[in-house]
Amino acid sequence: MNLMIVESPNKIKKLNSILGDGWKVTASVGHIRDLPRKSLGVDTDRFELDYEYIPSATVNGRKYSGGAERLAKIKKEMLNANMIYIATDPDREGEAIAWHLKECLALNEDDYLRITFDSITDKAIKESIANARKIDYSLVHAQEARRALDRCYGYMVSPLLSNLLGMSLSAGRVQSPAVRLVVDREQQISNFKKTNHFGAKVSFDDGIWSAEWNTKPYLTEDSDYILDEDLAQKAAECREFRISNSENKTTKKSPPSPFSTSLLLQAASVKLKLDPEVTANLAQKLFEQGHITYIRTDSVNFSDESLAEIRSF
């Protein structure tokens, strides 16, 4: 028997229907280890991370198993397994979860294979198994660096910021650079000096088509715009025109590209008034049921299989 470990238990039913006999699918339910909750957990001299199992928790009366309990269930499933396929999500966080599983399950390099898929379809799953690999430690280290920076910002910069400004504030690996970009942009806006300039535009056939006054012949070396209002007024008063040249040609207009994560969240917010967290949860469920591709990557490429289906439709 082959054992496949995924992150979400919601994927199990769909994957079992695709894999069939000879396979067992189980779930880690996300991370099993993380940095300690009440201490920094990062050796700032060696930049090493101190992991511990995620503790169990009770939320709104419902108990959620801790990392050690979830790991124990996976170990039971391993007893009859010939090969372990670690199929956590296809991003650096998923790669880190795969590494944590490998370490905590005490798997040797010959005991496991790492697979990823960005859609839960028969073809995608079989191709991922055919192209199985080992854990990509560059991605694991990238996630560790990200997690360590999050923790250093939160535990080391936030108190300093709060003391300096006399109020409770938090700094973040992402939000702090974002605030800097906003401040820089606001300064550019404040320093902008507006220039009143002029142009002219004529409409034909009740606005079906129009033409703009070409101001280039009237510009000086010192100005990119027409600053002479009287000159623009004379151009606007013209009522007779001569067509000097025309051309008919076929143009191509491409449809909009598929959604990236950020555009999906924006569109759902504007069109459907959905909170980004709600949109992300709905998209995750659609992915788990095999209806859309993985939502946390910024690729907007269609698979060959999807293109064929779309064209057939």
mmCIF file of C-alpha atoms in Angstrom:
data_model
loop_
_atom_site.group_PDB
_atom_site.id
_atom_site.type_symbol
_atom_site.label_atom_id
_atom_site.label_comp_id
_atom_site.label_asym_id
_atom_site.label_seq_id
_atom_site.Cartn_x
_atom_site.Cartn_y
_atom_site.Cartn_z
ATOM 1 C CA MET A 1 0.000 0.000 0.000
ATOM 2 C CA ASN A 2 1.100 3.559 -0.740
ATOM 3 C CA LEU A 3 0.312 6.290 1.797
ATOM 4 C CA MET A 4 -0.288 9.862 0.619
ATOM 5 C CA ILE A 5 -0.133 12.693 3.166
ATOM 6 C CA VAL A 6 -1.926 15.926 2.275
ATOM 7 C CA GLU A 7 -2.567 19.049 4.358
ATOM 8 C CA SER A 8 -6.354 19.283 4.265
ATOM 9 C CA PRO A 9 -8.664 16.401 5.237
ATOM 10 C CA ASN A 10 -11.188 17.864 2.765
ATOM 11 C CA LYS A 11 -9.041 16.551 -0.097
ATOM 12 C CA ILE A 12 -9.111 12.939 1.060
ATOM 13 C CA LYS A 13 -12.427 11.845 -0.502
ATOM 14 C CA LYS A 14 -11.618 13.328 -3.916
ATOM 15 C CA LEU A 15 -8.084 11.865 -3.937
ATOM 16 C CA ASN A 16 -9.277 8.422 -2.859
ATOM 17 C CA SER A 17 -11.705 8.368 -5.785
ATOM 18 C CA ILE A 18 -8.842 9.169 -8.185
ATOM 19 C CA LEU A 19 -6.142 6.893 -6.704
ATOM 20 C CA GLY A 20 -8.303 3.795 -6.121
ATOM 21 C CA ASP A 21 -7.109 0.539 -4.573
ATOM 22 C CA GLY A 22 -3.588 0.274 -3.219
ATOM 23 C CA TRP A 23 -3.619 3.794 -1.827
ATOM 24 C CA LYS A 24 -4.470 5.377 1.512
ATOM 25 C CA VAL A 25 -4.801 9.157 1.926
ATOM 26 C CA THR A 26 -4.397 10.914 5.271
ATOM 27 C CA ALA A 27 -3.974 14.536 6.338
ATOM 28 C CA SER A 28 -1.592 16.482 8.552
ATOM 29 C CA VAL A 29 -4.245 19.239 8.928
ATOM 30 C CA GLY A 30 -1.670 21.916 8.143
ATOM 31 C CA HIS A 31 1.430 22.527 10.268
ATOM 32 C CA ILE A 32 2.359 20.063 12.978
ATOM 33 C CA ARG A 33 5.264 22.132 14.389
ATOM 34 C CA ASP A 34 5.913 25.831 14.776
ATOM 35 C CA LEU A 35 7.962 28.286 16.817
ATOM 36 C CA PRO A 36 7.030 28.476 20.522
ATOM 37 C CA ARG A 37 4.070 30.727 21.256
ATOM 38 C CA LYS A 38 5.495 32.538 24.293
ATOM 39 C CA SER A 39 9.132 33.081 23.363
ATOM 40 C CA LEU A 40 11.167 34.290 20.388
ATOM 41 C CA GLY A 41 12.199 30.793 19.292
ATOM 42 C CA VAL A 42 15.009 32.133 17.093
ATOM 43 C CA ASP A 43 18.709 32.001 17.981
ATOM 44 C CA THR A 44 19.725 35.451 16.707
ATOM 45 C CA ASP A 45 23.434 34.536 16.705
ATOM 46 C CA ARG A 46 23.151 31.399 14.559
ATOM 47 C CA PHE A 47 19.706 32.196 13.093
ATOM 48 C CA GLU A 48 18.478 28.743 14.118
ATOM 49 C CA LEU A 49 14.807 28.046 14.815
ATOM 50 C CA ASP A 50 13.474 26.232 17.860
ATOM 51 C CA TYR A 51 10.401 24.209 16.877
ATOM 52 C CA GLU A 52 7.800 22.569 19.056
ATOM 53 C CA TYR A 53 4.591 20.653 18.346
ATOM 54 C CA ILE A 54 1.551 22.861 17.890
ATOM 55 C CA PRO A 55 -0.572 22.409 21.054
ATOM 56 C CA SER A 56 -4.179 21.276 20.980
ATOM 57 C CA ALA A 57 -6.784 24.020 21.276
ATOM 58 C CA THR A 58 -10.475 24.480 21.990
ATOM 59 C CA VAL A 59 -12.316 27.122 19.968
ATOM 60 C CA ASN A 60 -16.030 27.819 20.465
ATOM 61 C CA GLY A 61 -16.386 24.548 22.328
ATOM 62 C CA ARG A 62 -14.714 22.497 19.593
ATOM 63 C CA LYS A 63 -11.416 20.769 20.327
ATOM 64 C CA TYR A 64 -8.662 20.780 17.706
ATOM 65 C CA SER A 65 -5.932 18.147 17.939
ATOM 66 C CA GLY A 66 -2.351 19.264 18.448
ATOM 67 C CA GLY A 67 0.545 18.398 16.152
ATOM 68 C CA ALA A 68 1.710 15.412 18.222
ATOM 69 C CA GLU A 69 -1.776 13.841 18.174
ATOM 70 C CA ARG A 70 -2.117 14.292 14.418
ATOM 71 C CA LEU A 71 1.354 12.853 13.894
ATOM 72 C CA ALA A 72 0.465 9.780 15.957
ATOM 73 C CA LYS A 73 -2.490 9.058 13.625
ATOM 74 C CA ILE A 74 -0.230 9.313 10.581
ATOM 75 C CA LYS A 75 2.276 6.921 12.170
ATOM 76 C CA LYS A 76 -0.483 4.309 12.552
ATOM 77 C CA GLU A 77 -1.319 4.622 8.854
ATOM 78 C CA MET A 78 2.395 4.174 8.014
ATOM 79 C CA LEU A 79 2.558 0.673 9.479
ATOM 80 C CA ASN A 80 1.294 -0.995 6.281
ATOM 81 C CA ALA A 81 2.776 1.482 3.799
ATOM 82 C CA ASN A 82 5.437 0.582 1.254
ATOM 83 C CA MET A 83 6.072 4.203 0.232
ATOM 84 C CA ILE A 84 5.121 7.551 1.760
ATOM 85 C CA TYR A 85 4.061 10.263 -0.710
ATOM 86 C CA ILE A 86 4.153 13.698 0.933
ATOM 87 C CA ALA A 87 1.676 15.810 -1.048
ATOM 88 C CA THR A 88 1.515 19.044 0.922
ATOM 89 C CA ASP A 89 0.724 22.262 -0.957
ATOM 90 C CA PRO A 90 2.918 23.391 -3.899
ATOM 91 C CA ASP A 91 4.449 26.469 -2.251
ATOM 92 C CA ARG A 92 7.330 27.139 0.125
ATOM 93 C CA GLU A 93 5.085 26.760 3.176
ATOM 94 C CA GLY A 94 3.903 23.378 1.871
ATOM 95 C CA GLU A 95 7.529 22.379 1.276
ATOM 96 C CA ALA A 96 8.363 23.285 4.883
ATOM 97 C CA ILE A 97 5.417 21.222 6.156
ATOM 98 C CA ALA A 98 6.710 18.295 4.066
ATOM 99 C CA TRP A 99 10.122 18.658 5.726
ATOM 100 C CA HIS A 100 8.581 18.805 9.215
ATOM 101 C CA LEU A 101 6.661 15.616 8.459
ATOM 102 C CA LYS A 102 9.775 13.874 7.189
ATOM 103 C CA GLU A 103 11.733 14.851 10.310
ATOM 104 C CA CYS A 104 9.004 14.006 12.817
ATOM 105 C CA LEU A 105 8.138 10.702 11.136
ATOM 106 C CA ALA A 106 11.875 9.833 11.089
ATOM 107 C CA LEU A 107 11.793 9.097 7.364
ATOM 108 C CA ASN A 108 14.997 8.278 5.535
ATOM 109 C CA GLU A 109 15.538 9.517 1.980
ATOM 110 C CA ASP A 110 14.476 6.117 0.623
ATOM 111 C CA ASP A 111 11.262 6.090 2.673
ATOM 112 C CA TYR A 112 9.414 8.961 1.004
ATOM 113 C CA LEU A 113 8.685 10.826 -2.228
ATOM 114 C CA ARG A 114 7.568 14.445 -2.513
ATOM 115 C CA ILE A 115 4.808 15.258 -4.986
ATOM 116 C CA THR A 116 2.905 18.465 -5.779
ATOM 117 C CA PHE A 117 -0.132 19.236 -7.893
ATOM 118 C CA ASP A 118 -1.929 22.498 -8.603
ATOM 119 C CA SER A 119 -5.286 20.923 -9.420
ATOM 120 C CA ILE A 120 -7.034 17.792 -8.165
ATOM 121 C CA THR A 121 -7.812 15.997 -11.410
ATOM 122 C CA ASP A 122 -7.018 12.483 -12.577
ATOM 123 C CA LYS A 123 -4.348 13.676 -14.993
ATOM 124 C CA ALA A 124 -2.711 16.135 -12.580
ATOM 125 C CA ILE A 125 -2.471 13.562 -9.776
ATOM 126 C CA LYS A 126 -1.024 10.829 -12.001
ATOM 127 C CA GLU A 127 1.488 13.226 -13.530
ATOM 128 C CA SER A 128 2.601 14.365 -10.077
ATOM 129 C CA ILE A 129 3.193 10.761 -9.007
ATOM 130 C CA ALA A 130 5.127 10.067 -12.207
ATOM 131 C CA ASN A 131 7.334 13.117 -11.504
ATOM 132 C CA ALA A 132 7.892 12.529 -7.790
ATOM 133 C CA ARG A 133 11.033 14.057 -6.284
ATOM 134 C CA LYS A 134 12.727 14.716 -2.956
ATOM 135 C CA ILE A 135 12.193 17.721 -0.677
ATOM 136 C CA ASP A 136 13.526 21.014 -2.059
ATOM 137 C CA TYR A 137 15.551 22.395 0.834
ATOM 138 C CA SER A 138 15.939 25.794 -0.803
ATOM 139 C CA LEU A 139 12.176 26.249 -0.478
ATOM 140 C CA VAL A 140 12.261 24.940 3.092
ATOM 141 C CA HIS A 141 14.971 27.427 4.050
ATOM 142 C CA ALA A 142 13.068 30.241 2.322
ATOM 143 C CA GLN A 143 10.032 29.478 4.484
ATOM 144 C CA GLU A 144 12.172 29.268 7.613
ATOM 145 C CA ALA A 145 13.705 32.673 6.848
ATOM 146 C CA ARG A 146 10.231 34.100 6.315
ATOM 147 C CA ARG A 147 8.982 32.636 9.607
ATOM 148 C CA ALA A 148 12.056 33.840 11.519
ATOM 149 C CA LEU A 149 11.712 37.369 10.131
ATOM 150 C CA ASP A 150 8.034 37.392 11.128
ATOM 151 C CA ARG A 151 9.012 36.441 14.659
ATOM 152 C CA CYS A 152 11.937 38.880 14.909
ATOM 153 C CA TYR A 153 9.756 41.757 13.741
ATOM 154 C CA GLY A 154 6.979 40.843 16.136
ATOM 155 C CA TYR A 155 9.109 40.224 19.232
ATOM 156 C CA MET A 156 11.971 42.686 18.692
ATOM 157 C CA VAL A 157 10.772 45.607 16.563
ATOM 158 C CA SER A 158 7.186 45.961 17.819
ATOM 159 C CA PRO A 159 8.152 46.738 21.462
ATOM 160 C CA LEU A 160 10.737 49.274 20.279
ATOM 161 C CA LEU A 161 8.198 50.937 17.990
ATOM 162 C CA SER A 162 5.591 51.052 20.760
ATOM 163 C CA ASN A 163 8.042 52.609 23.231
ATOM 164 C CA LEU A 164 9.203 55.231 20.747
ATOM 165 C CA LEU A 165 5.683 56.384 19.836
ATOM 166 C CA GLY A 166 4.029 55.831 23.193
ATOM 167 C CA MET A 167 1.248 53.578 21.954
ATOM 168 C CA SER A 168 0.696 49.876 21.329
ATOM 169 C CA LEU A 169 1.842 49.165 17.768
ATOM 170 C CA SER A 170 2.966 46.135 15.826
ATOM 171 C CA ALA A 171 5.608 45.882 13.122
ATOM 172 C CA GLY A 172 5.618 43.194 10.454
ATOM 173 C CA ARG A 173 7.779 41.695 7.750
ATOM 174 C CA VAL A 174 5.216 42.752 5.120
ATOM 175 C CA GLN A 175 3.256 45.602 6.678
ATOM 176 C CA SER A 176 6.293 47.692 7.668
ATOM 177 C CA PRO A 177 7.736 47.949 4.120
ATOM 178 C CA ALA A 178 4.169 48.519 2.868
ATOM 179 C CA VAL A 179 3.766 51.476 5.240
ATOM 180 C CA ARG A 180 7.073 52.865 3.940
ATOM 181 C CA LEU A 181 5.798 52.648 0.350
ATOM 182 C CA VAL A 182 2.582 54.453 1.336
ATOM 183 C CA VAL A 183 4.532 57.214 3.117
ATOM 184 C CA ASP A 184 6.916 57.662 0.170
ATOM 185 C CA ARG A 185 3.998 57.880 -2.221
ATOM 186 C CA GLU A 186 2.174 60.392 -0.037
ATOM 187 C CA GLN A 187 5.292 62.555 0.041
ATOM 188 C CA GLN A 188 5.466 62.444 -3.768
ATOM 189 C CA ILE A 189 1.820 63.524 -3.940
ATOM 190 C CA SER A 190 2.419 66.371 -1.475
ATOM 191 C CA ASN A 191 5.466 67.593 -3.413
ATOM 192 C CA PHE A 192 3.729 67.459 -6.792
ATOM 193 C CA LYS A 193 3.248 70.823 -8.462
ATOM 194 C CA LYS A 194 0.316 70.906 -10.846
ATOM 195 C CA THR A 195 0.547 72.569 -14.238
ATOM 196 C CA ASN A 196 -2.437 74.001 -16.070
ATOM 197 C CA HIS A 197 -2.114 72.966 -19.703
ATOM 198 C CA PHE A 198 -4.492 72.850 -22.626
ATOM 199 C CA GLY A 199 -5.540 70.716 -25.577
ATOM 200 C CA ALA A 200 -8.440 70.302 -27.986
ATOM 201 C CA LYS A 201 -10.607 67.405 -29.083
ATOM 202 C CA VAL A 202 -13.223 67.138 -31.833
ATOM 203 C CA SER A 203 -16.088 64.606 -32.053
ATOM 204 C CA PHE A 204 -17.740 63.406 -35.282
ATOM 205 C CA ASP A 205 -21.010 61.616 -36.044
ATOM 206 C CA ASP A 206 -22.525 62.374 -32.638
ATOM 207 C CA GLY A 207 -19.504 61.125 -30.789
ATOM 208 C CA ILE A 208 -19.068 57.801 -32.647
ATOM 209 C CA TRP A 209 -15.446 58.710 -33.319
ATOM 210 C CA SER A 210 -13.139 61.528 -32.314
ATOM 211 C CA ALA A 211 -9.724 63.078 -32.908
ATOM 212 C CA GLU A 212 -7.327 64.959 -30.646
ATOM 213 C CA TRP A 213 -5.243 67.981 -31.549
ATOM 214 C CA ASN A 214 -1.611 67.044 -32.181
ATOM 215 C CA THR A 215 0.224 69.634 -30.077
ATOM 216 C CA LYS A 216 3.797 68.508 -30.803
ATOM 217 C CA PRO A 217 4.499 71.113 -33.557
ATOM 218 C CA TYR A 218 3.595 73.901 -31.107
ATOM 219 C CA LEU A 219 5.658 72.772 -28.105
ATOM 220 C CA THR A 220 8.866 74.469 -27.032
ATOM 221 C CA GLU A 221 12.023 72.849 -25.701
ATOM 222 C CA ASP A 222 11.118 74.055 -22.203
ATOM 223 C CA SER A 223 7.597 72.649 -22.077
ATOM 224 C CA ASP A 224 5.918 69.299 -22.633
ATOM 225 C CA TYR A 225 2.459 70.863 -22.728
ATOM 226 C CA ILE A 226 0.574 73.705 -24.399
ATOM 227 C CA LEU A 227 0.412 76.483 -21.795
ATOM 228 C CA ASP A 228 -1.087 79.100 -24.140
ATOM 229 C CA GLU A 229 -4.853 79.010 -23.535
ATOM 230 C CA ASP A 230 -5.574 81.346 -26.451
ATOM 231 C CA LEU A 231 -3.797 79.022 -28.879
ATOM 232 C CA ALA A 232 -5.774 76.032 -27.591
ATOM 233 C CA GLN A 233 -8.992 78.045 -27.888
ATOM 234 C CA LYS A 234 -8.255 78.778 -31.553
ATOM 235 C CA ALA A 235 -7.727 75.073 -32.190
ATOM 236 C CA ALA A 236 -10.984 74.257 -30.411
ATOM 237 C CA GLU A 237 -12.883 76.739 -32.571
ATOM 238 C CA CYS A 238 -12.031 74.925 -35.807
ATOM 239 C CA ARG A 239 -15.100 73.566 -37.615
ATOM 240 C CA GLU A 240 -13.674 72.375 -40.938
ATOM 241 C CA PHE A 241 -11.263 69.443 -41.184
ATOM 242 C CA ARG A 242 -9.454 67.582 -43.905
ATOM 243 C CA ILE A 243 -8.622 63.870 -43.587
ATOM 244 C CA SER A 244 -5.009 63.516 -44.677
ATOM 245 C CA ASN A 245 -4.748 59.759 -44.218
ATOM 246 C CA SER A 246 -6.829 56.769 -43.112
ATOM 247 C CA GLU A 247 -6.198 53.081 -42.603
ATOM 248 C CA ASN A 248 -8.385 50.064 -41.938
ATOM 249 C CA LYS A 249 -6.871 47.099 -40.137
ATOM 250 C CA THR A 250 -7.865 44.113 -38.056
ATOM 251 C CA THR A 251 -6.918 44.292 -34.403
ATOM 252 C CA LYS A 252 -6.705 41.537 -31.834
ATOM 253 C CA LYS A 253 -8.131 41.881 -28.348
ATOM 254 C CA SER A 254 -7.178 39.254 -25.797
ATOM 255 C CA PRO A 255 -9.546 38.154 -23.044
ATOM 256 C CA PRO A 256 -8.524 38.926 -19.466
ATOM 257 C CA SER A 257 -5.998 36.514 -17.971
ATOM 258 C CA PRO A 258 -7.043 34.026 -15.283
ATOM 259 C CA PHE A 259 -7.180 35.319 -11.731
ATOM 260 C CA SER A 260 -4.043 35.645 -9.647
ATOM 261 C CA THR A 261 -4.668 35.449 -5.897
ATOM 262 C CA SER A 262 -4.617 39.221 -5.412
ATOM 263 C CA LEU A 263 -6.943 39.936 -8.364
ATOM 264 C CA LEU A 264 -9.344 37.220 -7.228
ATOM 265 C CA LEU A 265 -9.617 38.812 -3.791
ATOM 266 C CA GLN A 266 -10.061 42.301 -5.294
ATOM 267 C CA ALA A 267 -12.728 41.229 -7.791
ATOM 268 C CA ALA A 268 -14.722 39.326 -5.160
ATOM 269 C CA SER A 269 -14.564 42.338 -2.859
ATOM 270 C CA VAL A 270 -15.732 44.811 -5.534
ATOM 271 C CA LYS A 271 -18.287 42.662 -7.382
ATOM 272 C CA LEU A 272 -19.612 40.410 -4.604
ATOM 273 C CA LYS A 273 -18.756 42.492 -1.497
ATOM 274 C CA LEU A 274 -17.007 39.461 0.005
ATOM 275 C CA ASP A 275 -14.444 39.727 2.784
ATOM 276 C CA PRO A 276 -10.996 38.527 1.560
ATOM 277 C CA GLU A 277 -10.944 35.797 4.218
ATOM 278 C CA VAL A 278 -14.315 34.483 3.016
ATOM 279 C CA THR A 279 -13.114 34.511 -0.592
ATOM 280 C CA ALA A 280 -9.927 32.633 0.321
ATOM 281 C CA ASN A 281 -11.894 29.964 2.220
ATOM 282 C CA LEU A 282 -14.349 29.503 -0.652
ATOM 283 C CA ALA A 283 -11.510 29.236 -3.177
ATOM 284 C CA GLN A 284 -9.734 26.671 -0.983
ATOM 285 C CA LYS A 285 -12.889 24.517 -0.949
ATOM 286 C CA LEU A 286 -13.186 24.770 -4.738
ATOM 287 C CA PHE A 287 -9.555 23.663 -5.089
ATOM 288 C CA GLU A 288 -10.041 20.743 -2.707
ATOM 289 C CA GLN A 289 -13.024 19.573 -4.780
ATOM 290 C CA GLY A 290 -11.008 19.701 -7.996
ATOM 291 C CA HIS A 291 -12.845 22.660 -9.578
ATOM 292 C CA ILE A 292 -10.007 25.231 -9.721
ATOM 293 C CA THR A 293 -6.230 25.263 -9.620
ATOM 294 C CA TYR A 294 -4.209 26.066 -6.512
ATOM 295 C CA ILE A 295 -5.010 29.631 -5.417
ATOM 296 C CA ARG A 296 -1.883 30.663 -3.520
ATOM 297 C CA THR A 297 0.438 30.889 -6.499
ATOM 298 C CA ASP A 298 0.578 33.818 -8.905
ATOM 299 C CA SER A 299 0.785 31.750 -12.090
ATOM 300 C CA VAL A 300 -1.922 32.646 -14.604
ATOM 301 C CA ASN A 301 -1.043 29.888 -17.081
ATOM 302 C CA PHE A 302 -3.664 27.422 -18.291
ATOM 303 C CA SER A 303 -2.726 23.748 -18.359
ATOM 304 C CA ASP A 304 -2.929 21.978 -21.725
ATOM 305 C CA GLU A 305 -5.757 19.865 -20.301
ATOM 306 C CA SER A 306 -7.763 22.972 -19.321
ATOM 307 C CA LEU A 307 -7.224 24.614 -22.716
ATOM 308 C CA ALA A 308 -8.553 21.523 -24.464
ATOM 309 C CA GLU A 309 -11.650 21.473 -22.233
ATOM 310 C CA ILE A 310 -12.305 25.188 -22.742
ATOM 311 C CA ARG A 311 -11.991 24.968 -26.517
ATOM 312 C CA SER A 312 -14.225 21.904 -26.602
ATOM 313 C CA PHE A 313 -16.871 23.743 -24.592
#
